Amino acid sequence: MFGTIDTWLMYNLTGGKNGGVHKTDVTNASRTMLMNIETLQWDPNLLKFFGLPKTILPEICSSAEFYGRIEQGVLKGTSVTSVLGDQQAALVGQQCLSKGQAKATYGTGCFLLYNTGASIVHSQHGLLTTVGYQLGRKATPYYALEGSVSIAGAAFNWLRDNIGIIQNSGQIEAMAATVNNSLDVYFVPAFNGLYAPYWNQDARGVICGLSEETTSEHIVRATLEAVCFQVRDILDSMHKDCKIPLARLMVDGGMTVNNLFLQLQSDLVGIHVLRAKIAETTALGAAMAAYKAVENRYSMEAPLSKSGPREPIKPTIGSTERNLRYQKWKMAIDRSLNWETSTLPQGEREAFDGA
């Protein structure tokens, strides 16, 4: 048998060699490059291309239905009624259940999903098309566009471990808040290339705009802004692909405890930012889907917290300043691209090697 980590967990929870079920859901199957995202079934042409027999693959199910029962341990007899991929579960947990809604999860990297509804949008601007969720065997599947940022919170690990600008993550907000701006410093943390929408593996990190007045605090603030600018890169691509302007961005993940960061994100993108009240949105999304499977009348849009709606963080700068700063970010991006010497034209490469 061959599958993803969820199929292995499911198989063992439901009995393993003693009758364990071999199943997965549409969101995890869509990440294997083996599923047709239109039919939601294993694609015979792709299976032939990769040389895989269909008999070893799990049955593809919806994200919310009865899969089986746990066969041992303290949860013996408990029904398993939901399987969701990581980022898709966060999309559900953030209640981005309508076309045109989007969420961003900030960790060591950053992942954005934009709900495109029942329509499959094939990106022309560097994004990936994926299944968002299917809440029931007969339910309409919802799709999403995804953009990934390779380095988000990991950039601060580099500031701490490689150059010693900070000692711990608790310092970041306080240090960045001691200066009013980054003093025109722009940091592109492309340590291993750039992901969406550039997909340039030869890009490398650059810090532009250094002057005699630049301090550690300016670099820390520029690092926060770097995450924000990378998110804008992806959101701009999503807008170009879908033609639906995004009014607000749902956010979660470790970096969202930083209030200054969320204000910068709102400022540099120009939309309202709403922080999740329940931190573990991925687990929450899976739980919501599991309950939907056993209680079909459950409204996935129902309020999740008794403390009232989330307060949006609103932009505090105008579009002129926002666009000027984004233009300079693009200049920094240009300087990071194709940095590896192997990408130089032959003549330039020979001159480089000779030097």
Short mmCIF file of C-alpha atoms in Angstrom, two decimals:
data_model
loop_
_atom_site.label_atom_id
_atom_site.label_comp_id
_atom_site.label_asym_id
_atom_site.label_seq_id
_atom_site.Cartn_x
_atom_site.Cartn_y
_atom_site.Cartn_z
CA MET A 1 0.00 0.00 0.00
CA PHE A 2 1.14 3.52 -0.82
CA GLY A 3 -0.19 6.80 0.52
CA THR A 4 0.43 9.98 2.49
CA ILE A 5 0.94 10.33 6.25
CA ASP A 6 -2.82 10.59 6.88
CA THR A 7 -3.41 7.22 5.21
CA TRP A 8 -0.77 5.61 7.45
CA LEU A 9 -2.38 7.11 10.56
CA MET A 10 -5.86 6.09 9.43
CA TYR A 11 -4.74 2.54 8.66
CA ASN A 12 -3.15 2.06 12.07
CA LEU A 13 -5.92 3.76 14.06
CA THR A 14 -8.58 1.58 12.45
CA GLY A 15 -6.85 -1.74 13.06
CA GLY A 16 -3.73 -1.90 10.92
CA LYS A 17 -3.14 -5.46 9.72
CA ASN A 18 -6.39 -6.47 11.39
CA GLY A 19 -8.75 -4.77 8.97
CA GLY A 20 -7.43 -1.21 8.95
CA VAL A 21 -8.93 1.03 6.26
CA HIS A 22 -6.80 2.45 3.45
CA LYS A 23 -8.40 5.83 2.70
CA THR A 24 -7.47 9.45 2.15
CA ASP A 25 -9.34 12.66 1.38
CA VAL A 26 -9.44 14.90 -1.67
CA THR A 27 -7.14 17.56 -0.19
CA ASN A 28 -4.29 15.18 0.62
CA ALA A 29 -4.75 13.26 -2.61
CA SER A 30 -4.50 16.52 -4.56
CA ARG A 31 -0.92 16.95 -3.27
CA THR A 32 0.38 13.67 -4.71
CA MET A 33 0.38 14.72 -8.40
CA LEU A 34 -1.66 11.58 -9.02
CA MET A 35 -5.26 12.83 -8.62
CA ASN A 36 -7.35 14.53 -11.27
CA ILE A 37 -8.66 17.59 -9.43
CA GLU A 38 -11.74 17.73 -11.68
CA THR A 39 -12.92 14.14 -11.23
CA LEU A 40 -11.43 13.80 -7.71
CA GLN A 41 -10.20 10.33 -8.68
CA TRP A 42 -6.77 8.87 -9.37
CA ASP A 43 -5.82 9.88 -12.90
CA PRO A 44 -4.98 6.88 -15.14
CA ASN A 45 -2.63 8.94 -17.32
CA LEU A 46 -0.66 10.19 -14.32
CA LEU A 47 -0.52 6.71 -12.78
CA LYS A 48 0.87 5.39 -16.07
CA PHE A 49 3.41 8.21 -16.26
CA PHE A 50 4.71 7.52 -12.74
CA GLY A 51 4.43 3.74 -13.11
CA LEU A 52 2.09 3.18 -10.17
CA PRO A 53 -0.67 0.55 -10.05
CA LYS A 54 -4.01 1.90 -8.80
CA THR A 55 -4.42 -1.13 -6.54
CA ILE A 56 -1.82 0.14 -4.05
CA LEU A 57 -3.44 3.58 -3.63
CA PRO A 58 -6.02 4.52 -0.96
CA GLU A 59 -9.67 5.15 -1.69
CA ILE A 60 -10.31 8.90 -2.13
CA CYS A 61 -13.08 10.21 0.13
CA SER A 62 -14.48 13.63 0.98
CA SER A 63 -13.02 15.66 3.84
CA ALA A 64 -16.04 15.04 6.09
CA GLU A 65 -17.54 11.56 6.22
CA PHE A 66 -17.30 8.31 8.19
CA TYR A 67 -13.93 6.67 7.61
CA GLY A 68 -13.86 4.00 10.30
CA ARG A 69 -13.53 3.47 14.05
CA ILE A 70 -10.49 3.49 16.29
CA GLU A 71 -9.82 -0.10 17.26
CA GLN A 72 -7.64 0.14 20.37
CA GLY A 73 -6.54 2.38 23.23
CA VAL A 74 -8.55 4.87 25.27
CA LEU A 75 -10.38 6.10 22.15
CA LYS A 76 -11.47 2.63 21.07
CA GLY A 77 -14.82 2.79 19.28
CA THR A 78 -14.53 6.49 18.42
CA SER A 79 -15.49 7.32 14.85
CA VAL A 80 -12.99 9.02 12.55
CA THR A 81 -15.04 11.44 10.44
CA SER A 82 -12.63 13.95 8.96
CA VAL A 83 -9.34 14.10 7.09
CA LEU A 84 -7.91 17.40 5.82
CA GLY A 85 -4.55 18.61 4.59
CA ASP A 86 -2.71 21.06 6.85
CA GLN A 87 -3.33 24.36 5.05
CA GLN A 88 -6.80 23.37 3.85
CA ALA A 89 -7.77 22.63 7.46
CA ALA A 90 -6.60 26.12 8.43
CA LEU A 91 -8.74 27.54 5.60
CA VAL A 92 -11.77 25.81 7.11
CA GLY A 93 -10.78 26.76 10.66
CA GLN A 94 -10.57 30.40 9.62
CA GLN A 95 -14.08 30.03 8.13
CA CYS A 96 -12.88 31.11 4.69
CA LEU A 97 -15.78 29.17 3.20
CA SER A 98 -16.91 31.59 0.49
CA LYS A 99 -15.38 32.48 -2.84
CA GLY A 100 -12.98 35.40 -2.53
CA GLN A 101 -11.93 34.77 1.10
CA ALA A 102 -8.31 34.12 2.00
CA LYS A 103 -6.15 33.16 4.94
CA ALA A 104 -2.44 33.35 5.72
CA THR A 105 -0.60 31.10 8.16
CA TYR A 106 2.72 32.48 9.43
CA GLY A 107 5.32 30.09 10.77
CA THR A 108 8.89 29.46 9.66
CA GLY A 109 7.38 29.93 6.21
CA CYS A 110 4.06 31.44 5.18
CA PHE A 111 1.18 29.83 3.34
CA LEU A 112 -1.75 31.65 1.73
CA LEU A 113 -4.92 30.01 0.44
CA TYR A 114 -7.57 31.87 -1.53
CA ASN A 115 -10.99 30.24 -1.86
CA THR A 116 -12.07 30.18 -5.52
CA GLY A 117 -15.38 28.43 -4.80
CA ALA A 118 -16.54 25.61 -7.05
CA SER A 119 -14.44 27.00 -9.92
CA ILE A 120 -10.99 25.67 -10.78
CA VAL A 121 -8.74 28.65 -11.49
CA HIS A 122 -5.53 27.80 -13.34
CA SER A 123 -3.12 30.49 -12.26
CA GLN A 124 -1.27 32.54 -14.85
CA HIS A 125 0.73 34.35 -12.17
CA GLY A 126 2.81 31.77 -10.34
CA LEU A 127 0.29 30.20 -7.94
CA LEU A 128 -0.81 26.59 -7.42
CA THR A 129 -4.32 25.25 -7.92
CA THR A 130 -5.51 22.82 -5.26
CA VAL A 131 -8.62 21.29 -3.75
CA GLY A 132 -9.71 23.39 -0.77
CA TYR A 133 -12.17 20.95 0.82
CA GLN A 134 -15.24 18.80 0.19
CA LEU A 135 -17.51 18.67 3.24
CA GLY A 136 -19.41 15.47 2.50
CA ARG A 137 -19.39 12.72 -0.11
CA LYS A 138 -22.13 14.40 -2.14
CA ALA A 139 -21.04 17.97 -1.34
CA THR A 140 -19.66 20.36 -3.94
CA PRO A 141 -15.85 20.45 -3.82
CA TYR A 142 -14.33 23.88 -3.24
CA TYR A 143 -11.02 24.85 -4.77
CA ALA A 144 -8.26 27.26 -3.83
CA LEU A 145 -5.23 29.07 -5.13
CA GLU A 146 -2.14 28.68 -2.97
CA GLY A 147 1.01 30.70 -2.63
CA SER A 148 3.96 29.75 -0.44
CA VAL A 149 6.68 31.88 1.12
CA SER A 150 9.80 29.87 1.90
CA ILE A 151 11.25 32.16 4.59
CA ALA A 152 9.02 34.06 7.03
CA GLY A 153 9.67 33.49 10.73
CA ALA A 154 12.82 31.55 9.78
CA ALA A 155 14.44 34.87 8.84
CA PHE A 156 14.51 35.77 12.54
CA ASN A 157 16.26 32.49 13.32
CA TRP A 158 18.94 33.66 10.91
CA LEU A 159 19.16 37.06 12.64
CA ARG A 160 19.58 35.23 15.96
CA ASP A 161 21.79 32.28 15.08
CA ASN A 162 23.94 33.59 12.22
CA ILE A 163 24.58 37.26 12.92
CA GLY A 164 23.44 37.72 16.53
CA ILE A 165 21.20 40.76 16.04
CA ILE A 166 18.58 39.30 18.41
CA GLN A 167 18.84 36.81 21.27
CA ASN A 168 15.27 35.52 21.22
CA SER A 169 11.97 36.04 19.41
CA GLY A 170 10.53 37.96 22.35
CA GLN A 171 12.75 40.92 21.42
CA ILE A 172 11.50 41.34 17.87
CA GLU A 173 8.46 43.56 18.38
CA ALA A 174 10.13 45.78 20.99
CA MET A 175 13.24 46.30 18.86
CA ALA A 176 11.28 47.06 15.70
CA ALA A 177 9.04 49.49 17.59
CA THR A 178 11.98 51.65 18.73
CA VAL A 179 12.30 53.04 15.17
CA ASN A 180 9.54 54.67 13.13
CA ASN A 181 10.54 52.98 9.88
CA SER A 182 13.17 50.75 8.33
CA LEU A 183 15.16 53.76 7.10
CA ASP A 184 14.76 52.56 3.51
CA VAL A 185 16.32 49.17 4.26
CA TYR A 186 14.86 46.22 2.32
CA PHE A 187 15.69 42.61 3.16
CA VAL A 188 14.92 39.78 0.72
CA PRO A 189 15.50 36.55 2.72
CA ALA A 190 15.90 34.31 -0.32
CA PHE A 191 18.36 31.95 1.37
CA ASN A 192 17.34 29.01 -0.80
CA GLY A 193 15.64 30.80 -3.68
CA LEU A 194 12.20 32.39 -3.93
CA TYR A 195 8.86 30.58 -3.95
CA ALA A 196 5.57 32.01 -5.27
CA PRO A 197 5.13 33.92 -7.45
CA TYR A 198 8.76 34.06 -8.64
CA TRP A 199 9.81 30.39 -8.48
CA ASN A 200 13.48 31.28 -8.85
CA GLN A 201 15.76 28.73 -7.21
CA ASP A 202 18.86 30.76 -8.02
CA ALA A 203 17.79 33.82 -6.03
CA ARG A 204 19.75 34.57 -2.87
CA GLY A 205 19.24 36.85 0.10
CA VAL A 206 20.09 40.55 -0.12
CA ILE A 207 19.84 43.53 2.21
CA CYS A 208 19.55 46.79 0.28
CA GLY A 209 19.64 50.40 1.34
CA LEU A 210 22.19 50.23 4.16
CA SER A 211 23.65 53.55 5.30
CA GLU A 212 25.76 54.86 8.16
CA GLU A 213 22.55 55.46 10.12
CA THR A 214 21.28 51.86 9.80
CA THR A 215 20.99 50.05 13.13
CA SER A 216 20.05 46.56 14.25
CA GLU A 217 16.55 47.84 14.95
CA HIS A 218 16.12 48.96 11.34
CA ILE A 219 17.17 45.53 10.07
CA VAL A 220 14.75 43.80 12.46
CA ARG A 221 11.93 46.03 11.24
CA ALA A 222 12.94 45.43 7.61
CA THR A 223 12.73 41.69 8.29
CA LEU A 224 9.14 42.04 9.50
CA GLU A 225 8.35 44.09 6.40
CA ALA A 226 9.97 41.43 4.19
CA VAL A 227 7.31 38.93 5.25
CA CYS A 228 4.60 41.51 4.57
CA PHE A 229 5.93 42.31 1.10
CA GLN A 230 6.14 38.62 0.18
CA VAL A 231 2.49 38.24 1.20
CA ARG A 232 1.60 41.21 -1.01
CA ASP A 233 3.41 39.54 -3.92
CA ILE A 234 1.10 36.53 -3.56
CA LEU A 235 -2.08 38.51 -2.92
CA ASP A 236 -1.43 40.60 -6.03
CA SER A 237 -1.12 37.39 -8.06
CA MET A 238 -4.36 36.08 -6.56
CA HIS A 239 -6.13 39.30 -7.52
CA LYS A 240 -4.82 39.10 -11.09
CA ASP A 241 -5.96 35.49 -11.43
CA CYS A 242 -9.40 35.85 -9.83
CA LYS A 243 -10.28 39.50 -10.53
CA ILE A 244 -11.92 39.71 -7.09
CA PRO A 245 -10.37 42.36 -4.80
CA LEU A 246 -9.64 41.02 -1.33
CA ALA A 247 -11.19 43.13 1.43
CA ARG A 248 -9.70 41.34 4.41
CA LEU A 249 -7.11 38.71 5.24
CA MET A 250 -7.58 36.11 7.99
CA VAL A 251 -4.28 35.35 9.72
CA ASP A 252 -2.97 32.76 12.17
CA GLY A 253 0.31 31.17 13.21
CA GLY A 254 3.15 32.01 15.56
CA MET A 255 4.05 35.40 14.10
CA THR A 256 0.54 36.79 14.67
CA VAL A 257 1.24 37.38 18.38
CA ASN A 258 3.29 40.37 17.16
CA ASN A 259 0.92 43.35 16.99
CA LEU A 260 3.37 45.58 15.14
CA PHE A 261 3.83 42.91 12.48
CA LEU A 262 0.08 42.70 11.83
CA GLN A 263 -0.13 46.49 11.58
CA LEU A 264 2.70 46.47 9.06
CA GLN A 265 0.93 43.72 7.13
CA SER A 266 -2.24 45.78 6.95
CA ASP A 267 -0.31 48.91 5.97
CA LEU A 268 1.80 47.32 3.24
CA VAL A 269 -1.04 45.39 1.60
CA GLY A 270 -3.79 47.95 2.18
CA ILE A 271 -6.49 45.65 3.55
CA HIS A 272 -8.02 44.76 6.91
CA VAL A 273 -6.20 42.00 8.79
CA LEU A 274 -8.10 39.78 11.24
CA ARG A 275 -6.23 37.62 13.73
CA ALA A 276 -7.68 34.25 14.71
CA LYS A 277 -9.06 34.13 18.25
CA ILE A 278 -8.41 30.39 18.40
CA ALA A 279 -4.71 29.82 17.82
CA GLU A 280 -4.84 26.23 16.53
CA THR A 281 -6.90 26.88 13.41
CA THR A 282 -5.61 23.75 11.66
CA ALA A 283 -6.88 21.44 14.40
CA LEU A 284 -10.06 23.52 14.64
CA GLY A 285 -10.77 23.10 10.92
CA ALA A 286 -10.42 19.33 11.14
CA ALA A 287 -12.72 19.30 14.18
CA MET A 288 -15.33 21.43 12.40
CA ALA A 289 -15.30 19.08 9.41
CA ALA A 290 -15.57 16.05 11.71
CA TYR A 291 -18.67 17.50 13.38
CA LYS A 292 -20.17 18.43 10.01
CA ALA A 293 -19.95 14.75 9.03
CA VAL A 294 -22.15 13.64 11.95
CA GLU A 295 -24.41 16.72 12.16
CA ASN A 296 -25.21 17.87 8.65
CA ARG A 297 -27.36 20.77 9.93
CA TYR A 298 -24.30 22.31 11.61
CA SER A 299 -23.51 25.70 10.08
CA MET A 300 -19.80 26.04 9.37
CA GLU A 301 -20.25 29.84 9.40
CA ALA A 302 -21.60 29.90 12.97
CA PRO A 303 -19.64 32.07 15.46
CA LEU A 304 -16.77 30.13 17.01
CA SER A 305 -16.26 32.42 19.98
CA LYS A 306 -18.60 33.98 22.52
CA SER A 307 -16.32 37.01 22.83
CA GLY A 308 -17.74 38.67 19.72
CA PRO A 309 -16.31 39.25 16.23
CA ARG A 310 -12.64 39.85 15.61
CA GLU A 311 -11.50 43.45 15.54
CA PRO A 312 -9.89 44.25 12.19
CA ILE A 313 -6.46 45.84 12.02
CA LYS A 314 -6.76 48.67 9.52
CA PRO A 315 -4.17 50.41 7.31
CA THR A 316 -2.68 53.60 8.68
CA ILE A 317 -0.79 54.75 5.57
CA GLY A 318 -2.02 55.91 2.18
CA SER A 319 -1.74 54.20 -1.18
CA THR A 320 0.99 56.58 -2.43
CA GLU A 321 3.42 55.65 0.35
CA ARG A 322 2.38 51.99 0.16
CA ASN A 323 3.05 51.73 -3.57
CA LEU A 324 6.34 53.63 -3.37
CA ARG A 325 7.64 51.23 -0.75
CA TYR A 326 6.45 48.25 -2.76
CA GLN A 327 8.32 49.56 -5.82
CA LYS A 328 11.52 49.59 -3.77
CA TRP A 329 10.77 46.05 -2.59
CA LYS A 330 10.57 45.04 -6.24
CA MET A 331 13.94 46.69 -6.84
CA ALA A 332 15.38 44.58 -4.03
CA ILE A 333 13.79 41.47 -5.55
CA ASP A 334 15.46 42.24 -8.88
CA ARG A 335 18.84 42.36 -7.13
CA SER A 336 18.27 38.95 -5.52
CA LEU A 337 17.32 37.06 -8.68
CA ASN A 338 19.66 34.70 -10.54
CA TRP A 339 22.46 35.25 -8.05
CA GLU A 340 24.01 31.82 -8.51
CA THR A 341 26.97 32.10 -10.88
CA SER A 342 25.79 29.02 -12.76
CA THR A 343 22.99 31.13 -14.22
CA LEU A 344 25.33 33.70 -15.78
CA PRO A 345 25.54 33.78 -19.58
CA GLN A 346 28.56 31.87 -20.89
CA GLY A 347 30.67 34.95 -21.59
CA GLU A 348 29.95 36.51 -18.22
CA ARG A 349 30.56 33.18 -16.46
CA GLU A 350 34.00 32.85 -18.09
CA ALA A 351 34.85 36.39 -17.07
CA PHE A 352 33.72 35.66 -13.53
CA ASP A 353 35.73 32.45 -13.36
CA GLY A 354 38.78 34.20 -14.80
CA ALA A 355 38.57 36.94 -12.18
#
